[in-house]
Amino acid sequence: MTQATSATPPAPAPAGPPRAPRPFAALRANLGSGPVIAACVILAIIVLAALSANLLGLADPLAINPMERLKTFSAAHWFGTDAYGRDVLSRVIHGARNSLLIGAGTTVAALIPGLLLGVIAGYFRAADMVIMRILDGIMSIPSILLAIAFVAVTGASITTVLIAIAVPEFPRVVRLVRGLILTLREEPYVEAAISLGTPTPLLMLRHLVPNTIAPLIVQGTFIFASAILSEAVMSFLGVGMPPEIPSWGNIIAEGRMYFQLKPELILLPGVFLALTVLSVNLLGDAMRDALDPKMAKRV
């Protein structure tokens, strides 16, 4: 009698370590949420309106017509006119171009030098002390006071306002990059590259700088929003953009005297300003949650 042997099922393979979430998958998951989609749509509309302001058939934002001053809503002027008879909607849309230009220019002016100095300060210990002490001196001055002093000395223009806002943001970028480089220096793959004799410039470009891009992108969104608000504050105080150049800040500053008589002079640019800053901040939060490894594990 033959004894039947039962086949023993193979033991299940041990489960490996959980895969780390991929940044782009996490980014798609974060950008797919309702508030972020709404923020992207609002931001896209404002940017397109600013870029195509000359093609929308709007009135000249600088044309003064005393006979039409402080008019209410009409077919010719959808949001009325200001104290000089200029079309409010046209000035707000053209002002969006200058405000967004300040935000984008400040972001670039803060990120690129900040990345360069941050890498140098984080990698070279001798340069770290000198660079960080200089930046500590800059950061000890209130940012709005530093910006006002710079514009007062150099004169008001788009370039000077951009530089005045970028200077206080610049040390924060250096500190961010320096902290990242100090951490990356201790990674085994960096130590291995150093032991193999990799040239320092190649080591920075291949192993250090790429790992700072994601945090810099997130930081850039917050600098963009902060720069737009700073320009509005400076223009409201009378030390920002020249009056002949429309921006949301000086439109609000000019309309504050007529707020009780014509509140839309402040409300319309204020709504554009608030929506832009809120949309950029929501987008920055979504990118931070996706690109930060600690936050990405929750997605």
mmCIF file of C-alpha atoms in Angstrom:
data_model
loop_
_atom_site.group_PDB
_atom_site.id
_atom_site.type_symbol
_atom_site.label_atom_id
_atom_site.label_comp_id
_atom_site.label_asym_id
_atom_site.label_seq_id
_atom_site.Cartn_x
_atom_site.Cartn_y
_atom_site.Cartn_z
ATOM 1 C CA MET A 1 0.000 0.000 0.000
ATOM 2 C CA THR A 2 1.483 3.244 -1.126
ATOM 3 C CA GLN A 3 1.412 6.045 1.445
ATOM 4 C CA ALA A 4 0.245 9.337 -0.090
ATOM 5 C CA THR A 5 2.536 12.215 0.634
ATOM 6 C CA SER A 6 0.916 15.615 0.867
ATOM 7 C CA ALA A 7 2.791 18.477 -0.796
ATOM 8 C CA THR A 8 3.784 21.138 1.681
ATOM 9 C CA PRO A 9 2.981 24.634 0.378
ATOM 10 C CA PRO A 10 6.018 26.865 0.138
ATOM 11 C CA ALA A 11 6.461 29.361 2.945
ATOM 12 C CA PRO A 12 5.577 32.910 1.983
ATOM 13 C CA ALA A 13 8.539 35.106 1.233
ATOM 14 C CA PRO A 14 9.296 37.608 3.964
ATOM 15 C CA ALA A 15 7.927 40.993 3.242
ATOM 16 C CA GLY A 16 10.552 43.544 2.355
ATOM 17 C CA PRO A 17 10.779 47.011 3.805
ATOM 18 C CA PRO A 18 7.995 49.361 2.724
ATOM 19 C CA ARG A 19 8.774 51.358 -0.313
ATOM 20 C CA ALA A 20 9.364 55.015 0.197
ATOM 21 C CA PRO A 21 6.675 57.086 -1.460
ATOM 22 C CA ARG A 22 7.722 58.528 -4.767
ATOM 23 C CA PRO A 23 7.757 62.327 -4.734
ATOM 24 C CA PHE A 24 5.929 62.748 -8.028
ATOM 25 C CA ALA A 25 3.182 60.316 -7.034
ATOM 26 C CA ALA A 26 2.765 62.166 -3.749
ATOM 27 C CA LEU A 27 2.790 65.462 -5.622
ATOM 28 C CA ARG A 28 -0.006 64.299 -7.925
ATOM 29 C CA ALA A 29 -2.006 63.136 -4.918
ATOM 30 C CA ASN A 30 -1.617 66.492 -3.183
ATOM 31 C CA LEU A 31 -2.327 68.548 -6.282
ATOM 32 C CA GLY A 32 -5.485 66.528 -6.896
ATOM 33 C CA SER A 33 -7.251 67.895 -3.822
ATOM 34 C CA GLY A 34 -10.099 70.322 -4.318
ATOM 35 C CA PRO A 35 -8.591 73.432 -2.668
ATOM 36 C CA VAL A 36 -5.313 73.033 -4.525
ATOM 37 C CA ILE A 37 -7.081 72.601 -7.880
ATOM 38 C CA ALA A 38 -9.113 75.739 -7.183
ATOM 39 C CA ALA A 39 -5.917 77.585 -6.233
ATOM 40 C CA CYS A 40 -4.206 76.512 -9.462
ATOM 41 C CA VAL A 41 -7.196 77.615 -11.558
ATOM 42 C CA ILE A 42 -7.405 81.011 -9.833
ATOM 43 C CA LEU A 43 -3.672 81.557 -10.152
ATOM 44 C CA ALA A 44 -3.715 80.564 -13.836
ATOM 45 C CA ILE A 45 -6.553 83.002 -14.571
ATOM 46 C CA ILE A 46 -4.761 85.881 -12.840
ATOM 47 C CA VAL A 47 -1.473 85.136 -14.597
ATOM 48 C CA LEU A 48 -3.141 84.838 -18.027
ATOM 49 C CA ALA A 49 -5.067 88.064 -17.463
ATOM 50 C CA ALA A 50 -1.844 89.853 -16.491
ATOM 51 C CA LEU A 51 0.083 88.527 -19.495
ATOM 52 C CA SER A 52 -2.682 89.357 -21.975
ATOM 53 C CA ALA A 53 -3.706 92.715 -20.453
ATOM 54 C CA ASN A 54 -2.915 94.562 -23.694
ATOM 55 C CA LEU A 55 -5.023 92.113 -25.722
ATOM 56 C CA LEU A 56 -8.193 92.332 -23.633
ATOM 57 C CA GLY A 57 -9.308 95.649 -25.117
ATOM 58 C CA LEU A 58 -9.217 97.437 -21.787
ATOM 59 C CA ALA A 59 -8.909 101.174 -21.382
ATOM 60 C CA ASP A 60 -5.519 102.779 -21.007
ATOM 61 C CA PRO A 61 -4.639 102.419 -17.282
ATOM 62 C CA LEU A 62 -2.733 105.733 -17.352
ATOM 63 C CA ALA A 63 -5.306 107.814 -19.267
ATOM 64 C CA ILE A 64 -6.547 110.648 -17.022
ATOM 65 C CA ASN A 65 -10.061 111.992 -17.601
ATOM 66 C CA PRO A 66 -11.208 114.464 -14.909
ATOM 67 C CA MET A 67 -14.734 114.488 -16.349
ATOM 68 C CA GLU A 68 -15.111 110.770 -15.527
ATOM 69 C CA ARG A 69 -13.644 110.769 -12.015
ATOM 70 C CA LEU A 70 -15.171 108.499 -9.362
ATOM 71 C CA LYS A 71 -17.812 107.089 -11.692
ATOM 72 C CA THR A 72 -19.772 104.025 -10.613
ATOM 73 C CA PHE A 73 -20.248 100.771 -12.513
ATOM 74 C CA SER A 74 -21.109 101.204 -16.192
ATOM 75 C CA ALA A 75 -20.719 99.456 -19.538
ATOM 76 C CA ALA A 76 -17.675 101.587 -20.334
ATOM 77 C CA HIS A 77 -16.107 101.108 -16.896
ATOM 78 C CA TRP A 78 -17.157 97.815 -15.294
ATOM 79 C CA PHE A 79 -15.742 98.756 -11.885
ATOM 80 C CA GLY A 80 -15.946 102.508 -12.294
ATOM 81 C CA THR A 81 -13.107 105.015 -12.294
ATOM 82 C CA ASP A 82 -10.734 106.389 -9.681
ATOM 83 C CA ALA A 83 -10.134 109.957 -8.507
ATOM 84 C CA TYR A 84 -8.302 110.793 -11.755
ATOM 85 C CA GLY A 85 -10.883 109.243 -14.078
ATOM 86 C CA ARG A 86 -8.791 106.146 -14.817
ATOM 87 C CA ASP A 87 -10.491 102.793 -15.370
ATOM 88 C CA VAL A 88 -10.229 100.750 -12.157
ATOM 89 C CA LEU A 89 -10.451 97.298 -13.775
ATOM 90 C CA SER A 90 -7.775 98.171 -16.333
ATOM 91 C CA ARG A 91 -5.429 99.440 -13.629
ATOM 92 C CA VAL A 92 -5.958 96.335 -11.487
ATOM 93 C CA ILE A 93 -5.262 93.919 -14.376
ATOM 94 C CA HIS A 94 -2.233 95.878 -15.568
ATOM 95 C CA GLY A 95 -1.136 96.172 -11.950
ATOM 96 C CA ALA A 96 -1.252 92.384 -11.683
ATOM 97 C CA ARG A 97 1.562 92.209 -14.216
ATOM 98 C CA ASN A 98 3.826 94.436 -12.133
ATOM 99 C CA SER A 99 2.933 92.753 -8.849
ATOM 100 C CA LEU A 100 3.564 89.279 -10.289
ATOM 101 C CA LEU A 101 6.800 90.547 -11.822
ATOM 102 C CA ILE A 102 7.943 91.720 -8.400
ATOM 103 C CA GLY A 103 7.038 88.336 -6.909
ATOM 104 C CA ALA A 104 8.811 86.296 -9.592
ATOM 105 C CA GLY A 105 11.855 88.573 -9.746
ATOM 106 C CA THR A 106 12.271 88.575 -5.975
ATOM 107 C CA THR A 107 12.057 84.789 -5.907
ATOM 108 C CA VAL A 108 14.790 84.401 -8.512
ATOM 109 C CA ALA A 109 16.957 87.108 -6.931
ATOM 110 C CA ALA A 110 16.734 85.399 -3.534
ATOM 111 C CA LEU A 111 17.033 81.746 -4.587
ATOM 112 C CA ILE A 112 19.992 81.799 -6.977
ATOM 113 C CA PRO A 113 22.508 83.725 -4.787
ATOM 114 C CA GLY A 114 21.072 82.017 -1.700
ATOM 115 C CA LEU A 115 21.732 78.593 -3.199
ATOM 116 C CA LEU A 116 25.294 79.526 -4.137
ATOM 117 C CA LEU A 117 26.235 81.000 -0.756
ATOM 118 C CA GLY A 118 24.342 78.299 1.146
ATOM 119 C CA VAL A 119 26.327 75.530 -0.543
ATOM 120 C CA ILE A 120 29.611 77.340 0.139
ATOM 121 C CA ALA A 121 28.715 78.038 3.781
ATOM 122 C CA GLY A 122 27.561 74.472 4.390
ATOM 123 C CA TYR A 123 30.529 72.748 2.743
ATOM 124 C CA PHE A 124 33.467 74.971 3.645
ATOM 125 C CA ARG A 125 33.722 75.435 7.398
ATOM 126 C CA ALA A 126 36.108 78.382 7.086
ATOM 127 C CA ALA A 127 33.672 80.368 4.936
ATOM 128 C CA ASP A 128 30.703 79.402 7.115
ATOM 129 C CA MET A 129 31.627 81.707 9.985
ATOM 130 C CA VAL A 130 32.180 84.767 7.784
ATOM 131 C CA ILE A 131 29.055 84.318 5.630
ATOM 132 C CA MET A 132 26.674 83.553 8.478
ATOM 133 C CA ARG A 133 27.848 86.449 10.658
ATOM 134 C CA ILE A 134 27.243 88.891 7.793
ATOM 135 C CA LEU A 135 23.790 87.423 7.195
ATOM 136 C CA ASP A 136 23.006 87.586 10.924
ATOM 137 C CA GLY A 137 23.679 91.311 10.732
ATOM 138 C CA ILE A 138 21.284 91.676 7.796
ATOM 139 C CA MET A 139 18.588 89.627 9.517
ATOM 140 C CA SER A 140 18.866 91.730 12.677
ATOM 141 C CA ILE A 141 17.318 94.674 10.790
ATOM 142 C CA PRO A 142 13.525 94.511 10.315
ATOM 143 C CA SER A 143 12.853 93.586 6.689
ATOM 144 C CA ILE A 144 10.362 96.368 5.972
ATOM 145 C CA LEU A 145 12.704 98.964 7.525
ATOM 146 C CA LEU A 146 15.623 97.684 5.444
ATOM 147 C CA ALA A 147 13.526 97.798 2.268
ATOM 148 C CA ILE A 148 12.279 101.328 2.972
ATOM 149 C CA ALA A 149 15.813 102.559 3.663
ATOM 150 C CA PHE A 150 17.129 101.016 0.453
ATOM 151 C CA VAL A 151 14.388 102.572 -1.704
ATOM 152 C CA ALA A 152 14.818 105.931 0.027
ATOM 153 C CA VAL A 153 18.523 105.947 -0.880
ATOM 154 C CA THR A 154 18.303 104.584 -4.439
ATOM 155 C CA GLY A 155 14.916 105.939 -5.564
ATOM 156 C CA ALA A 156 11.667 104.183 -6.393
ATOM 157 C CA SER A 157 11.545 101.918 -9.446
ATOM 158 C CA ILE A 158 10.651 98.316 -10.229
ATOM 159 C CA THR A 159 14.291 97.245 -10.001
ATOM 160 C CA THR A 160 15.005 98.946 -6.671
ATOM 161 C CA VAL A 161 11.772 97.670 -5.102
ATOM 162 C CA LEU A 162 12.617 94.159 -6.295
ATOM 163 C CA ILE A 163 16.110 94.314 -4.791
ATOM 164 C CA ALA A 164 14.814 95.898 -1.590
ATOM 165 C CA ILE A 165 12.387 93.008 -1.059
ATOM 166 C CA ALA A 166 14.883 90.311 -2.119
ATOM 167 C CA VAL A 167 17.635 91.380 0.297
ATOM 168 C CA PRO A 168 15.716 90.399 3.496
ATOM 169 C CA GLU A 169 14.606 87.098 1.901
ATOM 170 C CA PHE A 170 18.094 86.180 0.755
ATOM 171 C CA PRO A 171 19.556 85.209 4.205
ATOM 172 C CA ARG A 172 16.653 82.835 4.869
ATOM 173 C CA VAL A 173 17.461 80.920 1.688
ATOM 174 C CA VAL A 174 21.142 80.740 2.644
ATOM 175 C CA ARG A 175 20.248 79.331 6.055
ATOM 176 C CA LEU A 176 17.934 76.723 4.507
ATOM 177 C CA VAL A 177 20.530 75.517 1.992
ATOM 178 C CA ARG A 178 23.333 75.584 4.570
ATOM 179 C CA GLY A 179 21.338 73.338 6.897
ATOM 180 C CA LEU A 180 20.669 70.879 4.092
ATOM 181 C CA ILE A 181 24.323 70.782 3.035
ATOM 182 C CA LEU A 182 25.488 70.204 6.610
ATOM 183 C CA THR A 183 23.199 67.164 6.742
ATOM 184 C CA LEU A 184 24.156 65.871 3.300
ATOM 185 C CA ARG A 185 27.886 66.089 4.080
ATOM 186 C CA GLU A 186 27.510 63.226 6.548
ATOM 187 C CA GLU A 187 25.728 60.903 4.122
ATOM 188 C CA PRO A 188 27.680 57.743 3.193
ATOM 189 C CA TYR A 189 27.460 58.337 -0.555
ATOM 190 C CA VAL A 190 28.993 61.801 -0.145
ATOM 191 C CA GLU A 191 31.791 60.447 2.012
ATOM 192 C CA ALA A 192 32.382 57.708 -0.561
ATOM 193 C CA ALA A 193 32.579 60.274 -3.355
ATOM 194 C CA ILE A 194 35.083 62.302 -1.339
ATOM 195 C CA SER A 195 37.200 59.215 -0.634
ATOM 196 C CA LEU A 196 37.251 58.393 -4.365
ATOM 197 C CA GLY A 197 38.749 61.810 -5.068
ATOM 198 C CA THR A 198 35.737 63.421 -6.734
ATOM 199 C CA PRO A 199 36.536 67.099 -7.471
ATOM 200 C CA THR A 200 34.716 69.470 -5.165
ATOM 201 C CA PRO A 201 32.790 71.340 -7.925
ATOM 202 C CA LEU A 202 31.613 68.024 -9.408
ATOM 203 C CA LEU A 203 30.668 66.740 -5.947
ATOM 204 C CA MET A 204 28.539 69.813 -5.331
ATOM 205 C CA LEU A 205 26.805 69.726 -8.704
ATOM 206 C CA ARG A 206 26.162 65.980 -8.754
ATOM 207 C CA HIS A 207 25.460 65.049 -5.128
ATOM 208 C CA LEU A 208 24.658 68.167 -3.094
ATOM 209 C CA VAL A 209 22.824 70.746 -5.200
ATOM 210 C CA PRO A 210 20.207 68.318 -6.658
ATOM 211 C CA ASN A 211 19.095 67.393 -3.132
ATOM 212 C CA THR A 212 18.330 71.035 -2.327
ATOM 213 C CA ILE A 213 16.063 71.672 -5.321
ATOM 214 C CA ALA A 214 12.819 70.348 -3.827
ATOM 215 C CA PRO A 215 13.035 72.406 -0.596
ATOM 216 C CA LEU A 216 14.027 75.469 -2.641
ATOM 217 C CA ILE A 217 10.984 75.098 -4.888
ATOM 218 C CA VAL A 218 8.736 75.071 -1.824
ATOM 219 C CA GLN A 219 10.587 78.004 -0.281
ATOM 220 C CA GLY A 220 10.266 79.876 -3.559
ATOM 221 C CA THR A 221 6.465 79.734 -3.455
ATOM 222 C CA PHE A 222 6.417 81.374 -0.035
ATOM 223 C CA ILE A 223 8.943 84.015 -1.107
ATOM 224 C CA PHE A 224 6.741 84.760 -4.131
ATOM 225 C CA ALA A 225 3.673 85.355 -1.953
ATOM 226 C CA SER A 226 5.632 87.315 0.649
ATOM 227 C CA ALA A 227 7.161 89.566 -2.027
ATOM 228 C CA ILE A 228 3.743 90.523 -3.414
ATOM 229 C CA LEU A 229 2.550 91.425 0.081
ATOM 230 C CA SER A 230 5.740 93.355 0.835
ATOM 231 C CA GLU A 231 5.379 95.386 -2.361
ATOM 232 C CA ALA A 232 1.787 96.196 -1.433
ATOM 233 C CA VAL A 233 2.841 97.326 2.053
ATOM 234 C CA MET A 234 5.676 99.477 0.707
ATOM 235 C CA SER A 235 3.462 101.060 -1.940
ATOM 236 C CA PHE A 236 0.764 101.674 0.663
ATOM 237 C CA LEU A 237 3.357 103.502 2.769
ATOM 238 C CA GLY A 238 4.441 105.544 -0.258
ATOM 239 C CA VAL A 239 7.917 104.025 -0.693
ATOM 240 C CA GLY A 240 7.129 101.332 -3.222
ATOM 241 C CA MET A 241 6.338 101.494 -6.915
ATOM 242 C CA PRO A 242 6.180 104.964 -8.496
ATOM 243 C CA PRO A 243 2.611 106.317 -8.756
ATOM 244 C CA GLU A 244 2.678 106.235 -12.566
ATOM 245 C CA ILE A 245 3.285 102.457 -12.539
ATOM 246 C CA PRO A 246 0.105 100.599 -11.523
ATOM 247 C CA SER A 247 0.453 97.871 -8.932
ATOM 248 C CA TRP A 248 -1.981 96.470 -6.418
ATOM 249 C CA GLY A 249 -0.183 98.248 -3.602
ATOM 250 C CA ASN A 250 -0.296 101.788 -4.973
ATOM 251 C CA ILE A 251 -3.853 101.293 -6.297
ATOM 252 C CA ILE A 252 -4.936 100.494 -2.728
ATOM 253 C CA ALA A 253 -2.875 103.404 -1.412
ATOM 254 C CA GLU A 254 -4.516 105.862 -3.820
ATOM 255 C CA GLY A 255 -8.011 104.545 -3.081
ATOM 256 C CA ARG A 256 -7.842 104.633 0.713
ATOM 257 C CA MET A 257 -8.819 108.314 0.794
ATOM 258 C CA TYR A 258 -12.090 107.534 -1.001
ATOM 259 C CA PHE A 259 -12.923 104.271 0.748
ATOM 260 C CA GLN A 260 -16.203 105.482 2.260
ATOM 261 C CA LEU A 261 -17.301 107.053 -1.015
ATOM 262 C CA LYS A 262 -16.107 104.302 -3.373
ATOM 263 C CA PRO A 263 -14.963 101.130 -1.531
ATOM 264 C CA GLU A 264 -14.339 99.160 -4.725
ATOM 265 C CA LEU A 265 -11.193 101.224 -5.284
ATOM 266 C CA ILE A 266 -9.663 99.156 -2.476
ATOM 267 C CA LEU A 267 -11.790 96.019 -2.555
ATOM 268 C CA LEU A 268 -11.031 95.000 -6.149
ATOM 269 C CA PRO A 269 -7.217 95.094 -5.916
ATOM 270 C CA GLY A 270 -7.478 93.720 -2.392
ATOM 271 C CA VAL A 271 -9.433 90.694 -3.629
ATOM 272 C CA PHE A 272 -6.891 90.084 -6.413
ATOM 273 C CA LEU A 273 -4.051 90.379 -3.893
ATOM 274 C CA ALA A 274 -5.675 88.051 -1.367
ATOM 275 C CA LEU A 275 -6.590 85.411 -3.959
ATOM 276 C CA THR A 276 -3.094 85.405 -5.438
ATOM 277 C CA VAL A 277 -1.328 85.080 -2.091
ATOM 278 C CA LEU A 278 -3.772 82.426 -0.863
ATOM 279 C CA SER A 279 -3.437 80.403 -4.081
ATOM 280 C CA VAL A 280 0.363 80.509 -4.002
ATOM 281 C CA ASN A 281 0.424 79.498 -0.330
ATOM 282 C CA LEU A 282 -1.941 76.565 -0.940
ATOM 283 C CA LEU A 283 0.221 75.422 -3.834
ATOM 284 C CA GLY A 284 3.342 75.756 -1.687
ATOM 285 C CA ASP A 285 1.759 73.725 1.128
ATOM 286 C CA ALA A 286 0.842 70.949 -1.314
ATOM 287 C CA MET A 287 4.359 70.858 -2.732
ATOM 288 C CA ARG A 288 5.867 70.803 0.752
ATOM 289 C CA ASP A 289 3.656 67.888 1.792
ATOM 290 C CA ALA A 290 4.646 65.980 -1.346
ATOM 291 C CA LEU A 291 8.365 66.734 -1.484
ATOM 292 C CA ASP A 292 9.141 66.537 2.236
ATOM 293 C CA PRO A 293 9.910 62.858 2.995
ATOM 294 C CA LYS A 294 8.405 63.065 6.496
ATOM 295 C CA MET A 295 5.173 64.539 5.167
ATOM 296 C CA ALA A 296 5.068 62.312 2.067
ATOM 297 C CA LYS A 297 4.736 59.156 4.199
ATOM 298 C CA ARG A 298 1.235 60.280 5.168
ATOM 299 C CA VAL A 299 0.029 60.557 1.558
#
